[in-house]
Each structure stands twice: as structure tokens, then as C-alpha cells.
PDB file of C-alpha atoms in Angstrom:
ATOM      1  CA  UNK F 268      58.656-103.715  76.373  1.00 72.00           C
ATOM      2  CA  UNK F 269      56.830-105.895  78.547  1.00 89.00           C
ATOM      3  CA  UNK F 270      53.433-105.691  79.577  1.00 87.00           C
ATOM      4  CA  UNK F 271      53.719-104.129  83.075  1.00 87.00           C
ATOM      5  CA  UNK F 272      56.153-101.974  81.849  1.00 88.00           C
ATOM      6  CA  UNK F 273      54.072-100.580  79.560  1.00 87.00           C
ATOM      7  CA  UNK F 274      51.157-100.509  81.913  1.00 89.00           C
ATOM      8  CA  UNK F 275      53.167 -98.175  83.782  1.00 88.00           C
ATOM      9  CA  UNK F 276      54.370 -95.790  80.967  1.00 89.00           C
ATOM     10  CA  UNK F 277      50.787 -95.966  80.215  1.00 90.00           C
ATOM     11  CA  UNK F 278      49.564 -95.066  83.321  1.00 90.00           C
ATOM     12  CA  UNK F 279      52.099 -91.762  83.597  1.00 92.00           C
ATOM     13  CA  UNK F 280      51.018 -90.898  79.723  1.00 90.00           C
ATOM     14  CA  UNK F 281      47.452 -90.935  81.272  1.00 91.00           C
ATOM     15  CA  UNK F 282      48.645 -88.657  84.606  1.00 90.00           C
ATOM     16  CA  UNK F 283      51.070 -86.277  82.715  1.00 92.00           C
ATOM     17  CA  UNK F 284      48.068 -86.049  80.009  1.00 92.00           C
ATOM     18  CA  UNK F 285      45.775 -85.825  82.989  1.00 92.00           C
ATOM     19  CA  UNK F 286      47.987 -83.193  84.624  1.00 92.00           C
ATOM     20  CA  UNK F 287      48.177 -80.983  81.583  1.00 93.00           C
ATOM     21  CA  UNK F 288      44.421 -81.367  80.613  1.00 93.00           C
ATOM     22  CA  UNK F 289      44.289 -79.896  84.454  1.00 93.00           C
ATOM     23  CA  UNK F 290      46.834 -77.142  84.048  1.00 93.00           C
ATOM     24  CA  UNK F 291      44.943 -76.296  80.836  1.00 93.00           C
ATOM     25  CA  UNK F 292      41.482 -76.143  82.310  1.00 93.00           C
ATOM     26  CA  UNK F 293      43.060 -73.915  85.407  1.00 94.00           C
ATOM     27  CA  UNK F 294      44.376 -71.457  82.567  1.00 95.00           C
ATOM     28  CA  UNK F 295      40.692 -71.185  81.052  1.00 94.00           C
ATOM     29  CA  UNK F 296      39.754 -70.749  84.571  1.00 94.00           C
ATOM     30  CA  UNK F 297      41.982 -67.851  84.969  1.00 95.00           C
ATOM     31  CA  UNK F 298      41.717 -65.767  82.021  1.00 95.00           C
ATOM     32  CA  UNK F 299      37.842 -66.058  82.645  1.00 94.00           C
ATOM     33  CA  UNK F 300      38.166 -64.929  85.932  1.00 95.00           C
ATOM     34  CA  UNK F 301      40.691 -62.003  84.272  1.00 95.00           C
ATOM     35  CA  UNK F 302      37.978 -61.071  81.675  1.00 96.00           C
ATOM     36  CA  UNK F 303      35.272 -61.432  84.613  1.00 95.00           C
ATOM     37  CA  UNK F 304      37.507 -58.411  86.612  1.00 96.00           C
ATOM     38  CA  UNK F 305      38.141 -56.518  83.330  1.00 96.00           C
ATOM     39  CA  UNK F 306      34.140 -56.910  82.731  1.00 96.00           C
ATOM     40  CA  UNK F 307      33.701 -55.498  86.340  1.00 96.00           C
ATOM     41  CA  UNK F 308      36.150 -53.259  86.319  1.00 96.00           C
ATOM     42  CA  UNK F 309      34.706 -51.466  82.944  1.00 96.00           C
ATOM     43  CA  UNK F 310      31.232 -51.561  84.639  1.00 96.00           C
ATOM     44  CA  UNK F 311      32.203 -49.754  87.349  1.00 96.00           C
ATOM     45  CA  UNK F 312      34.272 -47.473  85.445  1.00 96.00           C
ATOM     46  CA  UNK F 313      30.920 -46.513  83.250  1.00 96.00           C
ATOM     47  CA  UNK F 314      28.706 -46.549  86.540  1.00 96.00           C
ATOM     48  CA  UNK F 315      30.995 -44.310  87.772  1.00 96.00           C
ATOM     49  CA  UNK F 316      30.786 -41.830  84.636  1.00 96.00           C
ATOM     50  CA  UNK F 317      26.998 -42.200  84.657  1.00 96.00           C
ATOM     51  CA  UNK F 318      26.844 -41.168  88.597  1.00 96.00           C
ATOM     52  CA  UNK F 319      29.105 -38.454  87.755  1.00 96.00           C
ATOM     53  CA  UNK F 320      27.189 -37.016  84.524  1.00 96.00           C
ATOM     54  CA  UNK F 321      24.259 -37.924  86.953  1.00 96.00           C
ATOM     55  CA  UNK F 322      25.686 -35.347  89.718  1.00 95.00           C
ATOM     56  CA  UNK F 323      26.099 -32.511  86.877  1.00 93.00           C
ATOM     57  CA  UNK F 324      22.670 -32.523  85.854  1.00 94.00           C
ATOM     58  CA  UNK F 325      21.649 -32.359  89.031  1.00 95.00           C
ATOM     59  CA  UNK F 326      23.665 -29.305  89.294  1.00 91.00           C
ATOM     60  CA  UNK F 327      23.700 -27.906  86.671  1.00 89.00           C
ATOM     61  CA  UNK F 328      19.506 -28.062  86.954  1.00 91.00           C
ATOM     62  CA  UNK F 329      19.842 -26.317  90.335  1.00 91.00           C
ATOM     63  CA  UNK F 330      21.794 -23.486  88.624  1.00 87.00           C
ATOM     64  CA  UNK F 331      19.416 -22.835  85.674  1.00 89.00           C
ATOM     65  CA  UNK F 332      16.272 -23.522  88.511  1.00 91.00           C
ATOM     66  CA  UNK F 333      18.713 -20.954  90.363  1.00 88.00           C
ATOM     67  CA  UNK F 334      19.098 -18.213  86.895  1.00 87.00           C
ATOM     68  CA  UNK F 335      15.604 -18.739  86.573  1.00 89.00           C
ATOM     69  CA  UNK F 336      14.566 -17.744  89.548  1.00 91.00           C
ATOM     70  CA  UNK F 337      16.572 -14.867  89.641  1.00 87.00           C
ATOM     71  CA  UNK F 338      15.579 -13.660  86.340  1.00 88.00           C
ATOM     72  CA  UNK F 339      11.659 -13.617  87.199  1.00 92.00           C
ATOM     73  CA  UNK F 340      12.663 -11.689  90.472  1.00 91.00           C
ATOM     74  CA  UNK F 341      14.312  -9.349  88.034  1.00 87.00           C
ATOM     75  CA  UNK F 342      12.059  -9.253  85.428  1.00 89.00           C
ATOM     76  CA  UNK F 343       9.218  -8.491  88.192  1.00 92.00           C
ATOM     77  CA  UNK F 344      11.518  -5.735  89.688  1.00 89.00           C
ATOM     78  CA  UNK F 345      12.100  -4.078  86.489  1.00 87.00           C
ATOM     79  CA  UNK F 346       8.151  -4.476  85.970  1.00 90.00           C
ATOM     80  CA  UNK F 347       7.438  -2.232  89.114  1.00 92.00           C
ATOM     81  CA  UNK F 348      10.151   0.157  88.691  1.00 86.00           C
ATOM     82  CA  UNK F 349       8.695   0.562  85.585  1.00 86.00           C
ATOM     83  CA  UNK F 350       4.974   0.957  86.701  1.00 91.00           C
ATOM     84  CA  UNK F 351       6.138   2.971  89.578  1.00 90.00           C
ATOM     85  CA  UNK F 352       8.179   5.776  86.741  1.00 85.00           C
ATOM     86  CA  UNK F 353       4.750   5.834  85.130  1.00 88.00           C
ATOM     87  CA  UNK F 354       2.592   6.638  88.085  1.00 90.00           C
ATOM     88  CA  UNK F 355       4.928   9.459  88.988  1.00 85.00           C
ATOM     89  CA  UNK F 356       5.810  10.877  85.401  1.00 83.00           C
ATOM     90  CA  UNK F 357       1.881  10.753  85.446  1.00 88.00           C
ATOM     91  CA  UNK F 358       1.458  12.662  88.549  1.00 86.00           C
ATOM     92  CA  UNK F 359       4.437  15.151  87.141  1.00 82.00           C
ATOM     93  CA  UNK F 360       2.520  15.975  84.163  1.00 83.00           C
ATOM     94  CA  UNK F 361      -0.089  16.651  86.229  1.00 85.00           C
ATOM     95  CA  UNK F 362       1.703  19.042  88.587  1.00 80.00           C
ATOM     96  CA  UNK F 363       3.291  20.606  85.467  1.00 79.00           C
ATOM     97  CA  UNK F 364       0.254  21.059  83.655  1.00 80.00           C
ATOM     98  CA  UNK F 365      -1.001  23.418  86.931  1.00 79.00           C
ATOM     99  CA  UNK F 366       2.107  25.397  87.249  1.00 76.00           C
ATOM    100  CA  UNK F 367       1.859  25.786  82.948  1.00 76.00           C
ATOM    101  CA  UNK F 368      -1.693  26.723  83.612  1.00 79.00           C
ATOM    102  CA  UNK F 369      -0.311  28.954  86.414  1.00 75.00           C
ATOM    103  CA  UNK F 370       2.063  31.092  84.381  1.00 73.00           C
ATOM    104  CA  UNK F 371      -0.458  31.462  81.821  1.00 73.00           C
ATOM    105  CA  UNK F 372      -2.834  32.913  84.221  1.00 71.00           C
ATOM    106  CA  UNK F 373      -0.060  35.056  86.190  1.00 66.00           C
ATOM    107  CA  UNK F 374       1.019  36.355  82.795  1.00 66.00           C
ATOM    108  CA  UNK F 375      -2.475  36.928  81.599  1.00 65.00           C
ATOM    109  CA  UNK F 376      -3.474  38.363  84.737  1.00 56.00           C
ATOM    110  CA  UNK F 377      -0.445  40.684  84.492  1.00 55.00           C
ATOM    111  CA  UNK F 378      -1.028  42.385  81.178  1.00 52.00           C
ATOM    112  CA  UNK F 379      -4.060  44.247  82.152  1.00 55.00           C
ATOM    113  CA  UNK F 380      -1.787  47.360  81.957  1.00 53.00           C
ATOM    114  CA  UNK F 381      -2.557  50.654  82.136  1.00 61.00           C
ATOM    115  CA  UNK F 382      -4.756  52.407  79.572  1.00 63.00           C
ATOM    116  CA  UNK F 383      -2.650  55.084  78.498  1.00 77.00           C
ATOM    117  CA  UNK F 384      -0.842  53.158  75.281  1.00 75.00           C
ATOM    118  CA  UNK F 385      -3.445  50.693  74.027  1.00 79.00           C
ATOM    119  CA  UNK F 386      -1.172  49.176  71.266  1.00 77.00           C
ATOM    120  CA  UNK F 387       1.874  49.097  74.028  1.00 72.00           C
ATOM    121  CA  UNK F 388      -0.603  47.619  76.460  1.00 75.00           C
ATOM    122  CA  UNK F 389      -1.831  44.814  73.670  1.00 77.00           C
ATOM    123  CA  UNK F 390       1.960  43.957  72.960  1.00 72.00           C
ATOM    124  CA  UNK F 391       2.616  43.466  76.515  1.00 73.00           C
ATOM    125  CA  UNK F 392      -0.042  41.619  76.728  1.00 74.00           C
ATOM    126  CA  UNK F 393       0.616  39.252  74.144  1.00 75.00           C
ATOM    127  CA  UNK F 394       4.172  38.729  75.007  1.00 73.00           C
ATOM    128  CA  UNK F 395       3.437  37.785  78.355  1.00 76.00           C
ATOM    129  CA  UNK F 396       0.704  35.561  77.440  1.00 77.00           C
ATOM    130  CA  UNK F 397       3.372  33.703  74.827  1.00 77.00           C
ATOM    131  CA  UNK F 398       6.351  33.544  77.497  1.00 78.00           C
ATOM    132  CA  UNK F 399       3.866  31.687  80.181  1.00 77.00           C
ATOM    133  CA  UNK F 400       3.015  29.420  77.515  1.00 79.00           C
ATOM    134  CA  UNK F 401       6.453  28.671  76.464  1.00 79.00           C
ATOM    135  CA  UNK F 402       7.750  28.693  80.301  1.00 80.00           C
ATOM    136  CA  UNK F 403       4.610  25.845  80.676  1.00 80.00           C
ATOM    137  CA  UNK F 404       6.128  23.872  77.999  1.00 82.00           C
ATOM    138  CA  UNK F 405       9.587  24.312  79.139  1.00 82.00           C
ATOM    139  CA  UNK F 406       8.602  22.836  82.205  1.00 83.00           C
ATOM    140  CA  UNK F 407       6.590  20.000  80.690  1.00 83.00           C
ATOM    141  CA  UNK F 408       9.606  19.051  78.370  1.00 83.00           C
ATOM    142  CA  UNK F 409      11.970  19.282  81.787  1.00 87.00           C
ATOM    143  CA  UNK F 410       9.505  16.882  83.360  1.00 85.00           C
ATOM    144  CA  UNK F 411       9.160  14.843  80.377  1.00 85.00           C
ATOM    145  CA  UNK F 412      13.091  14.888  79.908  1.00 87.00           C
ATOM    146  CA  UNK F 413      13.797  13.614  83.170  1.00 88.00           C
ATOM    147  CA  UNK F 414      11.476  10.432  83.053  1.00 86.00           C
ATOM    148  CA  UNK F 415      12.796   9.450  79.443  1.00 88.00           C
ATOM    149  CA  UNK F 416      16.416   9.816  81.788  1.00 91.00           C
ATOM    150  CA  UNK F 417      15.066   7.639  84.810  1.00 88.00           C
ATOM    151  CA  UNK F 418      13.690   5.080  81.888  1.00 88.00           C
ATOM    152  CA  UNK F 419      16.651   4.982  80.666  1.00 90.00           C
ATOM    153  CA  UNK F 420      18.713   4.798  84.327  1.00 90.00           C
ATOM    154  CA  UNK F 421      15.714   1.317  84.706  1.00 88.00           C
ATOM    155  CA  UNK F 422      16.557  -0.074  81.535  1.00 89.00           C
ATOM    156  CA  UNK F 423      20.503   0.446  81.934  1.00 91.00           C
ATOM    157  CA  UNK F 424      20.498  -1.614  85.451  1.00 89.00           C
ATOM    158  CA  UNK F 425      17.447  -4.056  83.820  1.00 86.00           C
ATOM    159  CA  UNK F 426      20.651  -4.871  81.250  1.00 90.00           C
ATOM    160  CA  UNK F 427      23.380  -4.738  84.178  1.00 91.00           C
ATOM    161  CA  UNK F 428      21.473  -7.185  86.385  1.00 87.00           C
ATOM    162  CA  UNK F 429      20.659  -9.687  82.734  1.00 86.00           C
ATOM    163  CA  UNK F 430      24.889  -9.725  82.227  1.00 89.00           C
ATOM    164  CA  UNK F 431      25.509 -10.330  86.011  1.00 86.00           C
ATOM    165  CA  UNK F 432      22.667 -12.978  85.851  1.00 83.00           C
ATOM    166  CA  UNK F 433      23.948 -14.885  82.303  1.00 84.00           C
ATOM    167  CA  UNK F 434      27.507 -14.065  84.099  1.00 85.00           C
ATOM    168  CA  UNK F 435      26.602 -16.031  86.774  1.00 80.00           C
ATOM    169  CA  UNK F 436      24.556 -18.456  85.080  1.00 76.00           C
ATOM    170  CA  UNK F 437      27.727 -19.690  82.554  1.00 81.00           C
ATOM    171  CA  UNK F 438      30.289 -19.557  85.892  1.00 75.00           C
ATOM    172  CA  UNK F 439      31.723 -16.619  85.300  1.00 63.00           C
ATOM    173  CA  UNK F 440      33.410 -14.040  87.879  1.00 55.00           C
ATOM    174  CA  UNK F 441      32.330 -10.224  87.448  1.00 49.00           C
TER     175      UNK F 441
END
């Protein structure tokens, strides 16, 4: 081979080596810019998952702000139903106390008899005297027995209103 011949081969060894070097650098080029896009791709993907676990907290703190809320407003309305059943079993008991004090005194006032049988006239006497007191407490237990029953009626919708509440609270339909 002569010289300018291989001048020439040399010279297209150099491009075609040139050319490939190229090709090879534009190859690295691209799969950087692929892992660049697969890196921002995967970043958005977990920004995406953070704003949206982000979003449910928020939520899901307004709904247990929300339970809370409605719990103390039910806790506070059980509170005063309860202190308003005590005020009036109080004032009950009162009222039956009088009327058991009442039928005592109508019974004892009854039983002054006449004087004609003294031992008829004592027995009379004490029976009536024992029925007012036992009407008095018959009344009293009445009264008493239908505050244990509104207690109970409180309590029963205090429970109700907790199930509708946690119901409510966990997403649930009644």
C-alpha cells in the first residue's frame, strides 16, 4: 500500500472510529436521559402517594375532630339528662313523702272511732295506721321505680347515640 493510500484508509479508520465513539456516547446519552425519566417518573409517583396519604390524614383528622365533637355534645347531653332525672326524682320524693305523710295522717285521723268497742276501736286503729304507711311506701317505691326506668330509658339512648357515633366514626351505614 502506498502512502496516500494508506493516509486515506487511515483517515476513514479515524472517522468510522470517530463515528462509533459518537454513536456510543449518544447511547450513554440516552439511557441517562431514560434513567433521568424513570428517576422522575418514580418521584412523582411517590409525591403523588405522599399527597394522597397527605389528603387522608387530613380527613381522616376532620372525622375523629368530627366523632369528637360529637361525643362531648353527647356526653354533655347525657350529663344534663342525667342531672335533670335527679332534680325531679328529688322533687318526687319530696311530693311522695307529703302524700305518705298524708295517708298516715288521714288514716290516723280516721281511727278515732267510736267508744263503744275499745279493743275493736284499737284494731281499727292500728290497721289503718299500718295501711297508710304501707300505701306511703307503695307510692315511694312507684316513684322510685319509675326514675330507676327513666335512668335506664338515659342510659339505653346514652349507648344508642355511642354505636351511631363509633358507627359513623369507622364509615359505617346504620
Amino acid at each position: 500500500m502506498t502512502p496516500a493510500i494508506l493516509n486515506v484508509v487511515t483517515r476513514w479508520v479515524a472517522g468510522a472510529l470517530a463515528v462509533l465513539v459518537t454513536i456510543a456516547c449518544l447511547k450513554l446519552v440516552q439511557k441517562d436521559a431514560e434513567i433521568s425519566e424513570l428517576k422522575l417518573t418514580a418521584a412523582n409517583e411517590l409525591a403523588d402517594r405522599q399527597a394522597a396519604a397527605r389528603a387522608f390524614e387530613v380527613k381522616l383528622g376532620r372525622q375523629e375532630r368530627a366523632h369528637a365533637a360529637a361525643q362531648q355534645e353527647k356526653d354533655e347531653s347525657y350529663a344534663s339528662e342525667s342531672r335533670k332525672l335527679q332534680t325531679q326524682l328529688a322533687a318526687e320524693r319530696g311530693t311522695t313523702g307529703r302524700l305518705r305523710k298524708q295517708l298516715e295522717n288521714a288514716t290516723a285521723g280516721a281511727n278515732s272511732g267510736s267508744s263503744a268497742d275499745p279493743v275493736a276501736c284499737q284494731r281499727a286503729f292500728d290497721r289503718l295506721e299500718t295501711l297508710g304507711r304501707l300505701a306511703g311506701e307503695g307510692v315511694e317505691l312507684l316513684a322510685e321505680g319509675r326514675g330507676i326506668l327513666r335512668q335506664r330509658d338515659i342510659d339505653v339512648q346514652r349507648v344508642l347515640d355511642q354505636v351511631k357515633l363509633d358507627r359513623a366514626g369507622c364509615g359505617q351505614t346504620q
